Amino acid sequence: MLYLHEITIEVMIDSSAKVLLIYTGGTIGMVENSETGALEPFNFSHLKSNMPEIKRLNFHVDTYLFDPPIDSSDISPEKWQAMAKVIKENYDAYDGFVVLHGTDTMAYTASVMSLMFENLTKPVIFTGSQLPIGKLRTDGKENLVTALEIAADKDEFGHPAVPELCVYMQNLLMRGNRTTKINADNFSAFNSPNYPCLAKAGIDIRYEDNYILKPNYDKSVNFNFGLNHHVVILKLFPGITKEVVEANLTISGLKGVVLETYGSGNSPRDQWFINSLQDALNKGIVIVNVTQCLYGNVEMHRYENGQCLEKLGLISGHDITTEAALAKLMVLFGEGKTPEEVKVLMPISLRGELTMR
Ligand code: ASP
């Protein structure tokens, strides 16, 4: 993989900056009730008294709460639309946004929302934690304070340091649509397997400017609210049966399939399997080939088995994550694109979600 040399940029904290902190739910916003020992949602309306660190930030932080808080395993397209609406309605009033979200589905939310926002000119930083903010050993405080700083940081031209939708966890700032949750226990719960981090937080926050997307500041941001969830993820495994494949590919109203294949995009070549794919493609269902491997990308021409899929008309997802491939199908079909248009757009990078070769 070839990337430009890393260049770090000087950033300044803008003391007039205003950041909107949106608490959607998740472990980060919990405190332990000292009497019962139970985890309860943190009272964000008393954020400054509960978290004195916030007072020491030299910029303004307002809060917006989802009430009741959402455990991110309950996330849905409607909730994504509600989150996007909060950002849209407050877009002009703030310099940046921090979204506190459960880690379980954060990579899905970040992928979908990055594609719902076109020409984003302000930072939208997702963060969460593995331990509640009210626990002594919490990872939440550092994640929250650094995410707020990143949302407020400006470059030497007064533009946001990172005008992107990102995930910040455990010292790493990652492009949101490149992330995947890789660990249920560790503080470093996320990885950006196929794209470098956009910043690393140590003594300073070091931004890697060459990897950060640059919007057109003369144009305004576009919010696309349409989402079509008639999509499916089908993961291959040795021994998968015709019934399983057909049950998935014949779902009524199905628009798109993320087919998780082996290695560089290979699948079995059984005739029944090829026929099932062919029937789905004939109905206008878009099938995107994504690798089950964490790292690397789909190259269907490499092996005969992969070539067979390419000839059928499967679309290469290159090095996209499963989360981002699913999100992209939902957003593109949600915008009302035809299967032919979706096939053209899927292998193209729209928000830096895949590497084109
Ligand atoms: N179940 C929680 C959630 O995703 C876990 C977490 O916050 O990390 O909302």
Short mmCIF file of C-alpha atoms and ligand atoms in Angstrom, two decimals:
data_model
loop_
_atom_site.label_atom_id
_atom_site.label_comp_id
_atom_site.label_asym_id
_atom_site.label_seq_id
_atom_site.Cartn_x
_atom_site.Cartn_y
_atom_site.Cartn_z
CA MET A 1 0.00 0.00 0.00
CA LEU A 2 1.43 3.38 -0.97
CA TYR A 3 0.78 6.48 1.04
CA LEU A 4 2.33 9.92 1.05
CA HIS A 5 4.90 10.70 3.69
CA GLU A 6 3.41 11.76 6.95
CA ILE A 7 3.28 15.50 7.51
CA THR A 8 2.21 16.85 10.84
CA ILE A 9 0.55 20.24 11.12
CA GLU A 10 0.63 22.96 13.69
CA VAL A 11 -2.72 23.50 15.30
CA MET A 12 -4.08 26.06 17.68
CA ILE A 13 -6.84 25.88 20.21
CA ASP A 14 -9.30 28.58 19.29
CA SER A 15 -10.54 30.02 22.58
CA SER A 16 -13.68 31.32 20.88
CA ALA A 17 -14.49 27.80 19.63
CA LYS A 18 -17.83 26.22 20.44
CA VAL A 19 -18.24 22.46 20.50
CA LEU A 20 -21.49 20.56 20.82
CA LEU A 21 -21.18 17.39 22.87
CA ILE A 22 -23.91 14.94 21.93
CA TYR A 23 -24.50 12.08 24.33
CA THR A 24 -26.36 9.28 22.58
CA GLY A 25 -25.65 6.57 25.16
CA GLY A 26 -23.17 3.78 25.79
CA THR A 27 -20.88 2.84 28.64
CA ILE A 28 -19.00 6.14 28.63
CA GLY A 29 -21.99 8.01 30.03
CA MET A 30 -22.50 5.77 33.02
CA VAL A 31 -21.64 6.33 36.67
CA GLU A 32 -21.80 3.87 39.49
CA ASN A 33 -24.54 4.61 41.98
CA SER A 34 -22.57 4.64 45.24
CA GLU A 35 -25.51 3.20 47.19
CA THR A 36 -26.71 0.45 44.86
CA GLY A 37 -23.52 -0.21 42.86
CA ALA A 38 -25.61 -0.17 39.66
CA LEU A 39 -24.48 1.64 36.52
CA GLU A 40 -26.74 4.58 35.74
CA PRO A 41 -26.62 7.22 33.01
CA PHE A 42 -24.40 10.13 33.97
CA ASN A 43 -26.19 13.45 34.48
CA PHE A 44 -24.79 15.43 31.58
CA SER A 45 -26.65 18.55 32.59
CA HIS A 46 -24.16 18.66 35.47
CA LEU A 47 -21.25 17.80 33.23
CA LYS A 48 -18.94 20.50 34.52
CA SER A 49 -19.41 19.61 38.17
CA ASN A 50 -19.16 15.86 37.48
CA MET A 51 -16.13 16.27 35.27
CA PRO A 52 -14.03 19.24 36.43
CA GLU A 53 -11.55 18.59 33.60
CA ILE A 54 -14.09 20.15 31.20
CA LYS A 55 -13.82 23.48 33.06
CA ARG A 56 -10.14 23.63 32.22
CA LEU A 57 -10.76 23.55 28.48
CA ASN A 58 -10.47 27.10 27.22
CA PHE A 59 -13.37 26.86 24.79
CA HIS A 60 -17.12 26.57 25.07
CA VAL A 61 -18.87 23.18 25.32
CA ASP A 62 -22.64 22.75 25.11
CA THR A 63 -24.37 19.41 25.56
CA TYR A 64 -27.25 17.64 23.86
CA LEU A 65 -28.68 14.48 25.36
CA PHE A 66 -30.57 11.60 23.87
CA ASP A 67 -33.10 10.72 26.51
CA PRO A 68 -33.34 7.83 27.23
CA PRO A 69 -29.73 7.00 26.30
CA ILE A 70 -29.31 4.39 23.57
CA ASP A 71 -27.32 1.23 24.16
CA SER A 72 -25.61 1.12 20.80
CA SER A 73 -26.72 -2.45 20.22
CA ASP A 74 -30.22 -0.90 19.87
CA ILE A 75 -29.10 1.47 17.10
CA SER A 76 -31.26 1.68 13.98
CA PRO A 77 -31.56 3.73 10.78
CA GLU A 78 -34.18 5.93 12.50
CA LYS A 79 -31.73 6.70 15.31
CA TRP A 80 -28.98 7.51 12.79
CA GLN A 81 -31.37 9.94 11.15
CA ALA A 82 -32.13 11.50 14.55
CA MET A 83 -28.40 11.94 15.27
CA ALA A 84 -27.79 13.43 11.82
CA LYS A 85 -30.70 15.84 12.41
CA VAL A 86 -29.11 17.15 15.63
CA ILE A 87 -25.87 17.84 13.75
CA LYS A 88 -27.69 19.44 10.82
CA GLU A 89 -29.76 21.72 13.04
CA ASN A 90 -26.71 22.86 15.02
CA TYR A 91 -24.20 22.85 12.18
CA ASP A 92 -23.84 26.61 11.77
CA ALA A 93 -23.74 27.37 15.50
CA TYR A 94 -20.74 25.15 16.37
CA ASP A 95 -17.14 24.67 15.26
CA GLY A 96 -17.20 20.95 15.87
CA PHE A 97 -19.14 18.05 17.34
CA VAL A 98 -18.27 15.23 19.70
CA VAL A 99 -20.65 12.29 19.72
CA LEU A 100 -20.57 9.94 22.70
CA HIS A 101 -21.76 6.56 21.48
CA GLY A 102 -21.55 2.97 22.67
CA THR A 103 -18.62 1.14 21.17
CA ASP A 104 -20.55 -1.96 20.05
CA THR A 105 -21.91 -0.45 16.84
CA MET A 106 -19.86 2.72 16.66
CA ALA A 107 -18.13 1.60 13.44
CA TYR A 108 -21.52 1.13 11.75
CA THR A 109 -22.81 4.51 12.92
CA ALA A 110 -19.59 6.28 11.93
CA SER A 111 -19.65 4.63 8.50
CA VAL A 112 -23.28 5.47 7.80
CA MET A 113 -23.08 9.04 9.05
CA SER A 114 -19.87 9.77 7.15
CA LEU A 115 -21.76 8.86 3.98
CA MET A 116 -24.89 10.80 4.98
CA PHE A 117 -22.77 13.98 5.21
CA GLU A 118 -21.34 15.24 1.95
CA ASN A 119 -18.58 17.88 1.94
CA LEU A 120 -18.35 17.96 5.73
CA THR A 121 -16.48 21.11 6.72
CA LYS A 122 -16.40 20.56 10.49
CA PRO A 123 -15.11 17.79 12.75
CA VAL A 124 -17.59 15.19 13.98
CA ILE A 125 -15.66 13.07 16.48
CA PHE A 126 -17.18 9.87 17.83
CA THR A 127 -15.86 8.47 21.05
CA GLY A 128 -16.91 6.14 23.82
CA SER A 129 -15.21 4.01 26.41
CA GLN A 130 -14.87 0.51 27.70
CA LEU A 131 -15.25 1.57 31.34
CA PRO A 132 -17.88 4.08 32.53
CA ILE A 133 -16.73 7.64 33.11
CA GLY A 134 -17.64 7.31 36.77
CA LYS A 135 -15.17 4.44 37.36
CA LEU A 136 -11.76 5.23 38.78
CA ARG A 137 -9.87 3.46 36.00
CA THR A 138 -12.07 4.85 33.23
CA ASP A 139 -10.69 5.33 29.74
CA GLY A 140 -13.62 7.67 29.11
CA LYS A 141 -12.16 10.88 30.51
CA GLU A 142 -9.11 10.94 28.28
CA ASN A 143 -11.19 9.91 25.27
CA LEU A 144 -13.72 12.66 25.93
CA VAL A 145 -11.29 15.49 26.71
CA THR A 146 -9.06 14.73 23.71
CA ALA A 147 -12.05 14.34 21.38
CA LEU A 148 -13.27 17.77 22.52
CA GLU A 149 -9.85 19.29 21.85
CA ILE A 150 -9.73 17.72 18.39
CA ALA A 151 -13.19 19.09 17.62
CA ALA A 152 -12.01 22.59 18.55
CA ASP A 153 -8.55 22.54 16.95
CA LYS A 154 -7.87 24.79 13.97
CA ASP A 155 -5.06 24.87 11.43
CA GLU A 156 -3.00 27.95 10.60
CA PHE A 157 -5.68 29.15 8.14
CA GLY A 158 -8.40 28.97 10.75
CA HIS A 159 -9.92 25.84 9.24
CA PRO A 160 -10.70 22.83 11.43
CA ALA A 161 -7.68 20.57 11.89
CA VAL A 162 -9.81 17.54 10.94
CA PRO A 163 -12.93 18.36 8.92
CA GLU A 164 -13.95 14.71 8.90
CA LEU A 165 -16.18 12.26 10.70
CA CYS A 166 -13.79 10.29 12.92
CA VAL A 167 -13.58 7.81 15.74
CA TYR A 168 -11.22 8.70 18.59
CA MET A 169 -10.23 5.93 21.03
CA GLN A 170 -7.13 5.30 23.09
CA ASN A 171 -4.86 7.95 21.60
CA LEU A 172 -5.79 7.25 18.00
CA LEU A 173 -7.92 9.36 15.71
CA MET A 174 -9.25 7.24 12.85
CA ARG A 175 -11.42 7.97 9.83
CA GLY A 176 -14.81 6.75 11.01
CA ASN A 177 -15.69 4.74 7.92
CA ARG A 178 -12.38 2.86 8.13
CA THR A 179 -12.90 1.58 11.65
CA THR A 180 -13.94 -1.75 13.02
CA LYS A 181 -14.33 -2.90 16.61
CA ILE A 182 -11.67 -5.53 17.23
CA ASN A 183 -11.64 -6.04 20.98
CA ALA A 184 -14.43 -6.47 23.51
CA ASP A 185 -12.14 -6.04 26.55
CA ASN A 186 -9.18 -3.80 25.78
CA PHE A 187 -9.20 -0.02 25.93
CA SER A 188 -7.86 -0.10 22.34
CA ALA A 189 -11.13 -1.46 21.02
CA PHE A 190 -10.89 -0.09 17.47
CA ASN A 191 -8.64 -0.50 14.51
CA SER A 192 -8.39 1.20 11.14
CA PRO A 193 -6.89 -1.77 9.31
CA ASN A 194 -6.51 -0.34 5.83
CA TYR A 195 -5.93 3.37 6.36
CA PRO A 196 -3.44 5.24 8.55
CA CYS A 197 -4.60 7.11 11.63
CA LEU A 198 -5.41 10.79 11.13
CA ALA A 199 -3.81 11.82 14.42
CA LYS A 200 -2.07 10.37 17.43
CA ALA A 201 -2.45 11.88 20.87
CA GLY A 202 0.57 11.82 23.13
CA ILE A 203 2.04 14.83 24.86
CA ASP A 204 0.73 16.73 21.81
CA ILE A 205 -1.93 15.79 19.33
CA ARG A 206 -0.04 15.10 16.10
CA TYR A 207 -2.22 15.43 13.02
CA GLU A 208 -1.19 13.60 9.86
CA ASP A 209 -2.28 16.22 7.39
CA ASN A 210 -1.67 14.18 4.24
CA TYR A 211 -4.20 11.61 5.29
CA ILE A 212 -6.95 14.07 6.20
CA LEU A 213 -9.69 14.84 3.64
CA LYS A 214 -10.01 18.47 2.56
CA PRO A 215 -13.53 19.71 1.86
CA ASN A 216 -14.47 22.53 -0.48
CA TYR A 217 -14.99 25.41 1.98
CA ASP A 218 -16.77 27.44 -0.71
CA LYS A 219 -19.51 24.87 -0.89
CA SER A 220 -21.93 23.98 1.86
CA VAL A 221 -22.35 20.61 3.48
CA ASN A 222 -25.11 18.34 2.20
CA PHE A 223 -27.12 16.11 4.52
CA ASN A 224 -28.68 13.03 2.93
CA PHE A 225 -31.25 11.51 5.22
CA GLY A 226 -32.49 8.65 3.05
CA LEU A 227 -31.48 5.19 4.24
CA ASN A 228 -32.63 1.92 2.72
CA HIS A 229 -32.06 -1.07 4.97
CA HIS A 230 -33.10 -3.77 2.51
CA VAL A 231 -29.58 -5.09 2.54
CA VAL A 232 -27.87 -8.14 3.94
CA ILE A 233 -24.41 -9.35 4.98
CA LEU A 234 -23.75 -12.91 3.83
CA LYS A 235 -20.59 -14.44 5.26
CA LEU A 236 -19.28 -17.53 3.47
CA PHE A 237 -18.04 -20.53 5.41
CA PRO A 238 -16.94 -23.97 4.31
CA GLY A 239 -20.07 -26.10 4.26
CA ILE A 240 -22.52 -23.24 3.64
CA THR A 241 -25.66 -24.75 2.11
CA LYS A 242 -27.79 -23.81 -0.85
CA GLU A 243 -30.69 -23.20 1.57
CA VAL A 244 -28.72 -20.59 3.52
CA VAL A 245 -27.53 -18.77 0.41
CA GLU A 246 -30.94 -18.84 -1.26
CA ALA A 247 -32.78 -17.81 1.91
CA ASN A 248 -30.64 -14.66 1.95
CA LEU A 249 -30.59 -13.85 -1.74
CA THR A 250 -34.32 -14.30 -2.29
CA ILE A 251 -35.47 -11.97 0.52
CA SER A 252 -38.29 -9.91 -0.90
CA GLY A 253 -37.35 -6.30 -1.63
CA LEU A 254 -33.62 -6.99 -1.22
CA LYS A 255 -31.48 -4.27 -2.81
CA GLY A 256 -27.90 -5.07 -1.92
CA VAL A 257 -25.67 -7.79 -0.52
CA VAL A 258 -22.31 -7.53 1.18
CA LEU A 259 -20.78 -10.91 0.36
CA GLU A 260 -17.93 -11.66 2.77
CA THR A 261 -15.64 -13.90 0.76
CA TYR A 262 -12.33 -15.59 1.48
CA GLY A 263 -8.90 -13.95 1.11
CA SER A 264 -8.61 -11.76 -1.96
CA GLY A 265 -12.26 -12.23 -2.89
CA ASN A 266 -12.72 -15.95 -3.51
CA SER A 267 -15.73 -18.22 -3.12
CA PRO A 268 -16.67 -21.80 -3.92
CA ARG A 269 -17.51 -22.49 -7.56
CA ASP A 270 -20.36 -24.97 -7.01
CA GLN A 271 -22.92 -24.57 -9.76
CA TRP A 272 -25.80 -24.07 -7.30
CA PHE A 273 -23.87 -21.21 -5.68
CA ILE A 274 -23.09 -19.48 -8.98
CA ASN A 275 -26.72 -19.92 -10.09
CA SER A 276 -28.01 -18.33 -6.88
CA LEU A 277 -25.75 -15.33 -7.36
CA GLN A 278 -26.72 -15.08 -11.03
CA ASP A 279 -30.45 -15.14 -10.20
CA ALA A 280 -29.97 -12.34 -7.63
CA LEU A 281 -27.94 -10.24 -10.08
CA ASN A 282 -30.59 -10.77 -12.78
CA LYS A 283 -33.15 -9.26 -10.38
CA GLY A 284 -31.00 -6.10 -10.08
CA ILE A 285 -29.60 -6.92 -6.63
CA VAL A 286 -26.14 -5.39 -6.20
CA ILE A 287 -23.59 -7.81 -4.72
CA VAL A 288 -20.41 -6.33 -3.27
CA ASN A 289 -17.43 -8.58 -2.72
CA VAL A 290 -15.70 -7.82 0.60
CA THR A 291 -12.95 -9.90 2.16
CA GLN A 292 -13.35 -11.64 5.51
CA CYS A 293 -9.73 -10.71 6.25
CA LEU A 294 -9.18 -7.74 8.53
CA TYR A 295 -6.35 -6.38 6.39
CA GLY A 296 -5.88 -6.20 2.63
CA ASN A 297 -8.20 -6.05 -0.28
CA VAL A 298 -10.32 -7.83 -2.85
CA GLU A 299 -8.61 -8.67 -6.13
CA MET A 300 -10.98 -10.97 -7.94
CA HIS A 301 -8.68 -11.53 -10.91
CA ARG A 302 -6.02 -13.22 -8.75
CA TYR A 303 -7.53 -16.73 -8.65
CA GLU A 304 -9.86 -18.64 -10.95
CA ASN A 305 -12.51 -18.77 -8.21
CA GLY A 306 -12.42 -14.99 -7.84
CA GLN A 307 -12.43 -14.44 -11.61
CA CYS A 308 -15.64 -16.40 -11.79
CA LEU A 309 -17.30 -13.87 -9.43
CA GLU A 310 -15.91 -10.95 -11.40
CA LYS A 311 -17.32 -12.36 -14.66
CA LEU A 312 -20.72 -12.79 -13.02
CA GLY A 313 -20.80 -9.07 -12.21
CA LEU A 314 -19.97 -8.85 -8.51
CA ILE A 315 -18.62 -5.45 -7.50
CA SER A 316 -15.26 -5.21 -5.77
CA GLY A 317 -15.34 -3.51 -2.39
CA HIS A 318 -11.52 -3.19 -2.55
CA ASP A 319 -10.33 -2.70 1.05
CA ILE A 320 -13.63 -1.41 2.47
CA THR A 321 -14.80 -2.74 5.83
CA THR A 322 -18.00 -4.77 6.01
CA GLU A 323 -19.53 -1.98 8.11
CA ALA A 324 -18.76 0.68 5.50
CA ALA A 325 -19.90 -1.50 2.59
CA LEU A 326 -23.24 -2.07 4.29
CA ALA A 327 -23.53 1.62 5.14
CA LYS A 328 -22.75 2.63 1.57
CA LEU A 329 -25.45 0.37 0.14
CA MET A 330 -27.97 1.76 2.64
CA VAL A 331 -27.08 5.37 1.84
CA LEU A 332 -26.90 5.02 -1.95
CA PHE A 333 -30.17 3.10 -2.22
CA GLY A 334 -31.62 5.49 0.37
CA GLU A 335 -30.78 8.39 -1.95
CA GLY A 336 -32.86 6.64 -4.60
CA LYS A 337 -29.97 5.57 -6.81
CA THR A 338 -30.66 2.81 -9.35
CA PRO A 339 -28.78 -0.51 -9.14
CA GLU A 340 -26.71 0.58 -12.16
CA GLU A 341 -25.72 3.83 -10.40
CA VAL A 342 -24.94 1.96 -7.17
CA LYS A 343 -22.70 -0.46 -9.11
CA VAL A 344 -20.73 2.47 -10.49
CA LEU A 345 -20.38 4.22 -7.11
CA MET A 346 -19.60 1.23 -4.87
CA PRO A 347 -15.99 0.74 -6.02
CA ILE A 348 -15.28 4.49 -5.98
CA SER A 349 -14.13 6.34 -2.88
CA LEU A 350 -16.85 8.84 -1.85
CA ARG A 351 -15.61 9.79 1.65
CA GLY A 352 -12.27 8.01 1.76
CA GLU A 353 -13.93 4.73 2.74
CA LEU A 354 -11.84 2.61 0.35
CA THR A 355 -8.53 2.74 -1.44
CA MET A 356 -8.86 2.83 -5.20
CA ARG A 357 -6.10 1.15 -7.17
N1 ASP B 1 -23.22 -1.98 25.08
C1 ASP B 1 -22.51 -0.72 25.11
C2 ASP B 1 -22.92 0.05 23.87
O1 ASP B 1 -22.42 -0.20 22.82
C3 ASP B 1 -21.06 -0.95 25.16
C4 ASP B 1 -20.24 0.29 25.08
O2 ASP B 1 -20.69 1.40 25.26
O3 ASP B 1 -19.06 0.17 24.82
O4 ASP B 1 -23.75 0.91 23.96
#
